[in-house]
Amino acid sequence: MNLFLDMKTIILLLCIGYLFTLILISAYGHNHSKGLAIRTFFLAKCSQTIAWFCMVFRGEIPDFLSISFANSILFIGTSLEIIAFLYLQNNFRLKTKMVMIYLVLTLLSIIGFQLIVLFYNKENVRISYYSFVIAVILIPVYRMVLGKASTFLMRIIGSLYLLVIAAFLVRGVTALLSSTDSISLYTPGAYQLISLLSIYLVTNLGNLGFVLLMKEKADHELIRLASYDDLTGTLNRRTFTEKAKKYLTDYSKKGQPLSYLLFDIDNFKTINDTYGHHVGDQVLQDLTTRIKQHLDKEDLFVRYGGDEFGILIPGKDETDSNEIAEQIIQTLDGAISRSLPVTYTISLGVLTVIPDQHMQLETLYTTCDKALYNAKNNGRNGVFRGQIDVHNAVSYS
């Protein structure tokens, strides 16, 4: 059974695949915001499409186009593809200097290839050089595997790219050690078959991987929008309620304490009326930024609405929660921010319970709300602790 394939037909099919990719990316970008990642990936696919079309006509067009130009454009396309992946996962923090360094390295790679064509135009040397350069260009994908914020999908795609890097290194060594034409893409044989199938795998990995990561990022953004308050970055009421109820269930089984803080900004309406709602929004952002410094990852910070906020702190007893509440009060008391024309304070109700299986989140809120009311009656800018007895009767101290 003859498995050897016509090279030009395969590459032509590859070009058609790239064209469909461009069409789909264009269609997606037509109705979505065109971020740097998708624009860069689009340019990468344009470059690679042009390069492969030039290779289809090798022998019918000047070698400058089918060899020198095509391989140079492939270097550029591969670089842009990796930059797009790094943009997408936010590891390449869009720093112009870093991108320029990466593109300069690509330019040097192109110059090196042209020097080989001019002074030592051996096909095995060109293939070896191209393979080693592509492997180097792909190296930054290790960030997808080792990055602390990398998702499982990122690690899988990054790992597959690392296998691609290994394949290119093997190809480069094989070509370098070979003095025959058997390693050419244009010579029928096992090497040609393996190389062309590898190219297809790399192409599909790049296209499908980018689309999946883009979808994953969009999904995460939707979850964030559905779970967090846009202005302050705190949890919204629905998400907080879901997480808080789970905490109540878990800590009732553990028999460990939970502390709940409820607070609002003193005279917030006066701030809005005097300085405008824009300054009021800035106060809310400043407030949450300062308070987050005193919270741990497992603490739940919610904005109920307006200037009313709550914090559920798992595993903290009365002493711990008193300390946190006082730290928050002191952090905000008279704090001056360059971006704000006004200082502000808060009044805070606090409650600590060891929940049982019947404990309701609404009970915590009601108790803390009354404690907050007492804190305001005591002159504002202070803390008042509420208590729940074993019969869920509310008392205060």
Short mmCIF file of C-alpha atoms in Angstrom, two decimals:
data_model
loop_
_atom_site.label_atom_id
_atom_site.label_comp_id
_atom_site.label_asym_id
_atom_site.label_seq_id
_atom_site.Cartn_x
_atom_site.Cartn_y
_atom_site.Cartn_z
CA MET A 1 0.00 0.00 0.00
CA ASN A 2 1.51 3.31 -1.10
CA LEU A 3 1.19 5.91 1.65
CA PHE A 4 3.40 8.51 -0.01
CA LEU A 5 1.48 11.67 -0.81
CA ASP A 6 1.82 14.37 -3.38
CA MET A 7 3.51 17.21 -1.57
CA LYS A 8 1.91 20.07 -3.51
CA THR A 9 -1.57 18.64 -2.97
CA ILE A 10 -0.97 18.32 0.76
CA ILE A 11 0.40 21.83 1.08
CA LEU A 12 -2.46 23.19 -1.04
CA LEU A 13 -4.93 21.54 1.33
CA LEU A 14 -2.98 23.06 4.21
CA CYS A 15 -3.35 26.49 2.60
CA ILE A 16 -7.08 25.98 2.24
CA GLY A 17 -7.24 25.08 5.93
CA TYR A 18 -5.44 28.32 6.79
CA LEU A 19 -7.87 30.29 4.62
CA PHE A 20 -10.84 28.80 6.47
CA THR A 21 -9.14 29.71 9.75
CA LEU A 22 -8.77 33.30 8.57
CA ILE A 23 -12.42 33.41 7.52
CA LEU A 24 -13.61 32.07 10.88
CA ILE A 25 -11.38 34.45 12.86
CA SER A 26 -12.62 37.37 10.76
CA ALA A 27 -16.24 36.32 11.32
CA TYR A 28 -15.64 36.04 15.08
CA GLY A 29 -13.88 39.39 15.25
CA HIS A 30 -16.67 41.10 13.30
CA ASN A 31 -19.07 40.84 16.23
CA HIS A 32 -16.57 40.84 19.11
CA SER A 33 -13.99 43.22 20.45
CA LYS A 34 -10.76 42.72 18.54
CA GLY A 35 -8.15 42.42 21.26
CA LEU A 36 -4.43 42.23 20.71
CA ALA A 37 -4.46 38.45 21.00
CA ILE A 38 -6.93 37.82 18.18
CA ARG A 39 -5.40 40.51 15.94
CA THR A 40 -1.93 39.06 16.42
CA PHE A 41 -3.16 35.53 15.77
CA PHE A 42 -4.94 36.74 12.60
CA LEU A 43 -1.68 38.28 11.34
CA ALA A 44 0.12 35.03 12.17
CA LYS A 45 -2.32 32.99 10.07
CA CYS A 46 -2.08 35.52 7.20
CA SER A 47 1.71 35.18 7.20
CA GLN A 48 1.61 31.40 7.32
CA THR A 49 -1.00 31.21 4.55
CA ILE A 50 1.14 33.36 2.24
CA ALA A 51 4.21 31.26 3.03
CA TRP A 52 2.55 27.93 2.27
CA PHE A 53 1.04 29.22 -0.95
CA CYS A 54 4.54 30.22 -2.06
CA MET A 55 5.76 26.71 -1.26
CA VAL A 56 3.01 25.14 -3.37
CA PHE A 57 4.54 26.71 -6.46
CA ARG A 58 8.15 25.79 -5.73
CA GLY A 59 9.87 25.09 -9.02
CA GLU A 60 7.36 27.24 -10.90
CA ILE A 61 8.24 30.54 -9.23
CA PRO A 62 11.69 31.91 -8.33
CA ASP A 63 13.44 30.21 -5.42
CA PHE A 64 13.63 33.58 -3.72
CA LEU A 65 9.85 33.43 -3.24
CA SER A 66 9.41 29.71 -2.56
CA ILE A 67 12.44 29.36 -0.27
CA SER A 68 13.84 32.64 1.07
CA PHE A 69 10.61 34.62 1.29
CA ALA A 70 8.38 31.68 2.32
CA ASN A 71 10.61 30.52 5.18
CA SER A 72 11.10 34.07 6.40
CA ILE A 73 7.35 34.62 6.51
CA LEU A 74 6.96 31.32 8.36
CA PHE A 75 9.39 32.58 11.01
CA ILE A 76 7.29 35.72 11.39
CA GLY A 77 4.02 33.80 11.44
CA THR A 78 5.23 31.38 14.10
CA SER A 79 6.51 34.25 16.25
CA LEU A 80 3.20 36.09 15.98
CA GLU A 81 1.31 32.90 16.85
CA ILE A 82 3.29 32.41 20.06
CA ILE A 83 2.94 36.09 20.98
CA ALA A 84 -0.83 35.73 20.46
CA PHE A 85 -0.92 32.77 22.87
CA LEU A 86 1.05 34.73 25.45
CA TYR A 87 -1.22 37.74 25.04
CA LEU A 88 -4.23 35.49 25.48
CA GLN A 89 -3.02 34.03 28.77
CA ASN A 90 -1.77 37.44 29.99
CA ASN A 91 1.79 36.22 30.58
CA PHE A 92 3.19 38.64 28.04
CA ARG A 93 2.03 41.81 29.80
CA LEU A 94 1.86 43.72 26.53
CA LYS A 95 5.17 45.35 27.36
CA THR A 96 6.41 46.90 24.14
CA LYS A 97 10.03 46.25 25.07
CA MET A 98 9.45 42.50 25.51
CA VAL A 99 7.54 42.18 22.26
CA MET A 100 10.22 44.14 20.40
CA ILE A 101 12.97 41.89 21.77
CA TYR A 102 11.03 38.85 20.61
CA LEU A 103 10.51 40.29 17.14
CA VAL A 104 14.19 41.34 16.89
CA LEU A 105 15.19 37.74 17.59
CA THR A 106 12.88 36.69 14.76
CA LEU A 107 14.51 39.25 12.47
CA LEU A 108 17.96 37.89 13.32
CA SER A 109 16.69 34.39 12.54
CA ILE A 110 15.53 35.57 9.12
CA ILE A 111 18.89 37.19 8.43
CA GLY A 112 20.67 33.98 9.42
CA PHE A 113 18.51 31.96 7.03
CA GLN A 114 19.23 34.35 4.16
CA LEU A 115 22.98 34.08 4.82
CA ILE A 116 22.72 30.29 4.57
CA VAL A 117 20.86 30.62 1.25
CA LEU A 118 23.51 33.00 -0.09
CA PHE A 119 26.68 31.27 1.08
CA TYR A 120 25.90 27.62 1.87
CA ASN A 121 22.67 26.73 0.12
CA LYS A 122 22.36 23.07 1.14
CA GLU A 123 18.83 21.79 1.72
CA ASN A 124 19.73 19.74 4.77
CA VAL A 125 21.41 22.79 6.33
CA ARG A 126 18.36 24.98 5.58
CA ILE A 127 16.01 22.38 7.08
CA SER A 128 18.20 21.98 10.15
CA TYR A 129 18.45 25.74 10.69
CA TYR A 130 14.70 26.24 10.18
CA SER A 131 13.86 23.43 12.62
CA PHE A 132 16.17 24.74 15.35
CA VAL A 133 14.90 28.31 14.96
CA ILE A 134 11.23 27.26 15.14
CA ALA A 135 12.02 25.26 18.28
CA VAL A 136 13.59 28.36 19.85
CA ILE A 137 10.65 30.56 18.82
CA LEU A 138 8.26 28.10 20.48
CA ILE A 139 10.18 27.98 23.78
CA PRO A 140 8.04 30.64 25.57
CA VAL A 141 5.15 28.14 25.63
CA TYR A 142 6.78 26.71 28.75
CA ARG A 143 4.97 29.58 30.54
CA MET A 144 1.71 27.83 29.72
CA VAL A 145 2.91 24.71 31.51
CA LEU A 146 4.72 26.23 34.50
CA GLY A 147 2.76 29.46 35.03
CA LYS A 148 1.15 29.70 38.47
CA ALA A 149 -2.09 31.03 36.96
CA SER A 150 -2.17 28.50 34.12
CA THR A 151 -5.36 26.50 33.76
CA PHE A 152 -5.48 22.76 33.08
CA LEU A 153 -6.25 23.49 29.42
CA MET A 154 -3.23 25.81 29.16
CA ARG A 155 -0.98 23.13 30.62
CA ILE A 156 -2.28 20.52 28.18
CA ILE A 157 -1.77 22.79 25.14
CA GLY A 158 1.62 23.92 26.44
CA SER A 159 2.70 20.31 26.94
CA LEU A 160 1.69 19.44 23.38
CA TYR A 161 3.73 22.38 22.13
CA LEU A 162 6.72 21.10 24.11
CA LEU A 163 6.37 17.82 22.22
CA VAL A 164 6.35 19.84 18.99
CA ILE A 165 9.57 21.55 20.10
CA ALA A 166 11.14 18.14 20.71
CA ALA A 167 10.02 16.97 17.24
CA PHE A 168 11.61 20.01 15.58
CA LEU A 169 14.85 19.44 17.48
CA VAL A 170 14.93 15.80 16.31
CA ARG A 171 14.17 16.96 12.76
CA GLY A 172 16.98 19.49 12.94
CA VAL A 173 19.52 16.98 14.17
CA THR A 174 18.41 14.43 11.56
CA ALA A 175 18.71 16.95 8.75
CA LEU A 176 22.08 18.16 9.97
CA LEU A 177 23.50 14.65 10.00
CA SER A 178 22.07 13.81 6.57
CA SER A 179 23.82 14.63 3.34
CA THR A 180 21.09 13.32 1.02
CA ASP A 181 17.88 14.76 -0.32
CA SER A 182 15.80 12.15 1.51
CA ILE A 183 14.99 14.63 4.26
CA SER A 184 13.34 17.11 1.87
CA LEU A 185 9.61 17.75 1.97
CA TYR A 186 9.69 17.48 -1.80
CA THR A 187 11.18 13.97 -1.90
CA PRO A 188 8.61 11.15 -1.58
CA GLY A 189 9.36 8.84 1.32
CA ALA A 190 8.74 8.10 4.97
CA TYR A 191 10.42 11.33 6.05
CA GLN A 192 8.13 13.39 3.83
CA LEU A 193 5.03 11.59 5.13
CA ILE A 194 6.00 12.06 8.78
CA SER A 195 6.94 15.71 8.22
CA LEU A 196 3.70 16.59 6.44
CA LEU A 197 1.57 14.84 9.03
CA SER A 198 3.52 16.67 11.75
CA ILE A 199 2.81 19.98 10.02
CA TYR A 200 -0.89 19.14 10.02
CA LEU A 201 -0.78 18.30 13.71
CA VAL A 202 1.06 21.53 14.52
CA THR A 203 -1.44 23.53 12.47
CA ASN A 204 -4.44 21.94 14.16
CA LEU A 205 -2.85 22.34 17.58
CA GLY A 206 -2.26 26.04 16.99
CA ASN A 207 -5.69 26.78 15.56
CA LEU A 208 -7.76 24.61 17.89
CA GLY A 209 -5.64 25.50 20.92
CA PHE A 210 -6.05 29.22 20.35
CA VAL A 211 -9.81 28.92 19.86
CA LEU A 212 -10.19 26.80 23.02
CA LEU A 213 -8.10 29.19 25.10
CA MET A 214 -10.03 32.15 23.72
CA LYS A 215 -13.29 30.40 24.64
CA GLU A 216 -11.95 29.57 28.09
CA LYS A 217 -10.96 33.18 28.66
CA ALA A 218 -14.40 34.37 27.53
CA ASP A 219 -16.04 31.87 29.88
CA HIS A 220 -13.92 33.07 32.80
CA GLU A 221 -14.85 36.66 31.99
CA LEU A 222 -18.55 35.76 31.95
CA ILE A 223 -18.18 34.01 35.31
CA ARG A 224 -16.38 37.05 36.70
CA LEU A 225 -19.09 39.40 35.44
CA ALA A 226 -21.78 37.15 36.89
CA SER A 227 -20.02 36.77 40.26
CA TYR A 228 -18.40 40.10 41.04
CA ASP A 229 -19.40 43.71 41.45
CA ASP A 230 -18.05 45.73 38.52
CA LEU A 231 -17.16 48.82 40.53
CA THR A 232 -15.39 47.32 43.53
CA GLY A 233 -14.40 43.81 42.47
CA THR A 234 -16.14 42.32 45.51
CA LEU A 235 -18.57 39.41 45.30
CA ASN A 236 -22.14 40.20 44.36
CA ARG A 237 -25.01 39.17 46.65
CA ARG A 238 -25.95 35.99 44.75
CA THR A 239 -22.43 34.55 44.61
CA PHE A 240 -21.70 35.53 48.20
CA THR A 241 -24.91 33.83 49.38
CA GLU A 242 -24.00 30.59 47.61
CA LYS A 243 -20.48 30.50 49.01
CA ALA A 244 -21.51 31.64 52.50
CA LYS A 245 -24.17 28.91 52.81
CA LYS A 246 -21.55 26.32 51.92
CA TYR A 247 -19.26 27.74 54.63
CA LEU A 248 -22.07 27.49 57.18
CA THR A 249 -22.62 23.84 56.26
CA ASP A 250 -18.90 22.98 56.30
CA TYR A 251 -18.12 24.75 59.58
CA SER A 252 -21.18 23.33 61.33
CA LYS A 253 -19.72 19.88 60.59
CA LYS A 254 -16.28 20.97 61.81
CA GLY A 255 -17.65 22.70 64.90
CA GLN A 256 -15.39 25.68 64.19
CA PRO A 257 -16.24 29.41 64.37
CA LEU A 258 -17.20 31.84 61.63
CA SER A 259 -17.14 35.61 61.96
CA TYR A 260 -19.35 37.98 60.02
CA LEU A 261 -18.81 41.71 59.56
CA LEU A 262 -21.39 44.14 58.18
CA PHE A 263 -20.60 47.81 57.59
CA ASP A 264 -21.37 50.90 55.59
CA ILE A 265 -19.77 54.31 55.07
CA ASP A 266 -20.71 57.03 57.54
CA ASN A 267 -22.63 59.88 55.91
CA PHE A 268 -22.12 58.46 52.44
CA LYS A 269 -25.14 60.34 51.09
CA THR A 270 -23.52 63.61 52.17
CA ILE A 271 -20.35 62.68 50.24
CA ASN A 272 -22.41 61.98 47.11
CA ASP A 273 -24.45 65.18 47.49
CA THR A 274 -21.40 67.35 48.16
CA TYR A 275 -18.81 65.94 45.77
CA GLY A 276 -20.90 64.03 43.24
CA HIS A 277 -21.44 60.35 42.57
CA HIS A 278 -18.12 60.06 40.74
CA VAL A 279 -16.27 60.82 43.97
CA GLY A 280 -18.64 58.49 45.79
CA ASP A 281 -17.62 55.68 43.43
CA GLN A 282 -13.96 56.49 44.06
CA VAL A 283 -14.57 56.27 47.81
CA LEU A 284 -16.12 52.80 47.38
CA GLN A 285 -13.14 51.65 45.32
CA ASP A 286 -10.66 53.10 47.82
CA LEU A 287 -12.56 51.44 50.68
CA THR A 288 -12.49 47.95 49.15
CA THR A 289 -8.85 48.26 48.10
CA ARG A 290 -7.79 49.11 51.65
CA ILE A 291 -9.92 46.44 53.29
CA LYS A 292 -8.75 43.64 50.96
CA GLN A 293 -5.25 44.09 52.40
CA HIS A 294 -6.54 42.66 55.69
CA LEU A 295 -8.35 39.65 54.21
CA ASP A 296 -7.21 36.16 53.29
CA LYS A 297 -8.07 34.27 50.10
CA GLU A 298 -10.80 32.23 51.75
CA ASP A 299 -12.59 35.29 53.20
CA LEU A 300 -15.79 36.34 51.40
CA PHE A 301 -16.17 40.07 50.72
CA VAL A 302 -19.55 41.16 49.35
CA ARG A 303 -21.13 44.41 48.25
CA TYR A 304 -24.82 44.21 49.06
CA GLY A 305 -25.59 47.47 47.30
CA GLY A 306 -24.87 51.17 47.65
CA ASP A 307 -22.29 51.54 50.42
CA GLU A 308 -23.28 48.42 52.38
CA PHE A 309 -20.70 45.61 52.53
CA GLY A 310 -20.28 42.32 54.35
CA ILE A 311 -17.35 40.03 55.10
CA LEU A 312 -17.57 36.38 56.12
CA ILE A 313 -14.36 35.16 57.74
CA PRO A 314 -14.08 31.39 58.27
CA GLY A 315 -12.17 29.97 61.21
CA LYS A 316 -11.86 33.25 63.16
CA ASP A 317 -13.10 33.52 66.75
CA GLU A 318 -14.13 36.66 68.65
CA THR A 319 -10.57 37.72 69.42
CA ASP A 320 -9.46 37.33 65.80
CA SER A 321 -12.52 39.07 64.37
CA ASN A 322 -12.20 41.95 66.86
CA GLU A 323 -8.62 42.44 65.75
CA ILE A 324 -9.57 42.42 62.06
CA ALA A 325 -12.47 44.83 62.66
CA GLU A 326 -10.24 47.26 64.57
CA GLN A 327 -7.56 47.06 61.87
CA ILE A 328 -10.14 47.96 59.24
CA ILE A 329 -11.47 50.88 61.27
CA GLN A 330 -7.96 52.22 61.87
CA THR A 331 -6.97 51.78 58.23
CA LEU A 332 -9.90 53.91 57.08
CA ASP A 333 -10.07 56.45 59.91
CA GLY A 334 -8.83 59.72 58.48
CA ALA A 335 -7.04 57.96 55.62
CA ILE A 336 -6.02 60.42 52.94
CA SER A 337 -5.81 59.42 49.30
CA ARG A 338 -4.33 61.64 46.61
CA SER A 339 -7.19 60.74 44.31
CA LEU A 340 -9.91 61.66 46.83
CA PRO A 341 -10.97 65.16 47.97
CA VAL A 342 -12.58 63.78 51.14
CA THR A 343 -11.85 61.46 54.06
CA TYR A 344 -14.38 58.94 55.30
CA THR A 345 -15.08 56.44 58.08
CA ILE A 346 -17.26 53.37 58.51
CA SER A 347 -19.47 51.87 61.21
CA LEU A 348 -19.20 48.14 61.63
CA GLY A 349 -21.24 45.36 63.20
CA VAL A 350 -19.50 42.09 63.95
CA LEU A 351 -20.71 38.64 64.94
CA THR A 352 -18.97 35.35 65.72
CA VAL A 353 -20.79 32.01 65.79
CA ILE A 354 -20.10 28.32 65.82
CA PRO A 355 -22.87 27.37 63.40
CA ASP A 356 -25.10 24.35 63.73
CA GLN A 357 -26.98 22.62 60.94
CA HIS A 358 -29.96 24.95 61.42
CA MET A 359 -28.01 28.22 61.25
CA GLN A 360 -29.29 30.54 58.51
CA LEU A 361 -27.30 33.22 56.72
CA GLU A 362 -30.28 35.57 57.15
CA THR A 363 -29.86 35.26 60.93
CA LEU A 364 -26.25 36.42 60.68
CA TYR A 365 -27.25 39.34 58.50
CA THR A 366 -30.13 40.45 60.75
CA THR A 367 -28.02 40.23 63.88
CA CYS A 368 -25.12 42.13 62.33
CA ASP A 369 -27.45 44.73 60.85
CA LYS A 370 -28.75 45.54 64.33
CA ALA A 371 -25.19 45.62 65.65
CA LEU A 372 -24.29 48.04 62.85
CA TYR A 373 -27.26 50.22 63.82
CA ASN A 374 -25.95 50.31 67.40
CA ALA A 375 -22.47 51.25 66.17
CA LYS A 376 -23.97 54.28 64.41
CA ASN A 377 -25.98 55.24 67.49
CA ASN A 378 -22.75 55.15 69.49
CA GLY A 379 -21.28 57.94 67.36
CA ARG A 380 -20.20 56.14 64.17
CA ASN A 381 -16.61 55.23 63.20
CA GLY A 382 -16.63 52.23 65.50
CA VAL A 383 -17.37 48.56 66.04
CA PHE A 384 -20.30 46.95 67.84
CA ARG A 385 -20.53 43.22 68.49
CA GLY A 386 -23.75 41.25 68.27
CA GLN A 387 -24.42 37.88 69.89
CA ILE A 388 -26.69 34.91 69.11
CA ASP A 389 -27.60 32.63 72.01
CA VAL A 390 -28.16 28.90 71.68
CA HIS A 391 -31.87 29.50 71.01
CA ASN A 392 -31.05 32.00 68.18
CA ALA A 393 -32.29 34.84 70.36
CA VAL A 394 -30.44 38.03 69.46
CA SER A 395 -28.63 39.98 72.14
CA TYR A 396 -25.97 42.68 71.98
CA SER A 397 -22.91 43.75 73.93
#
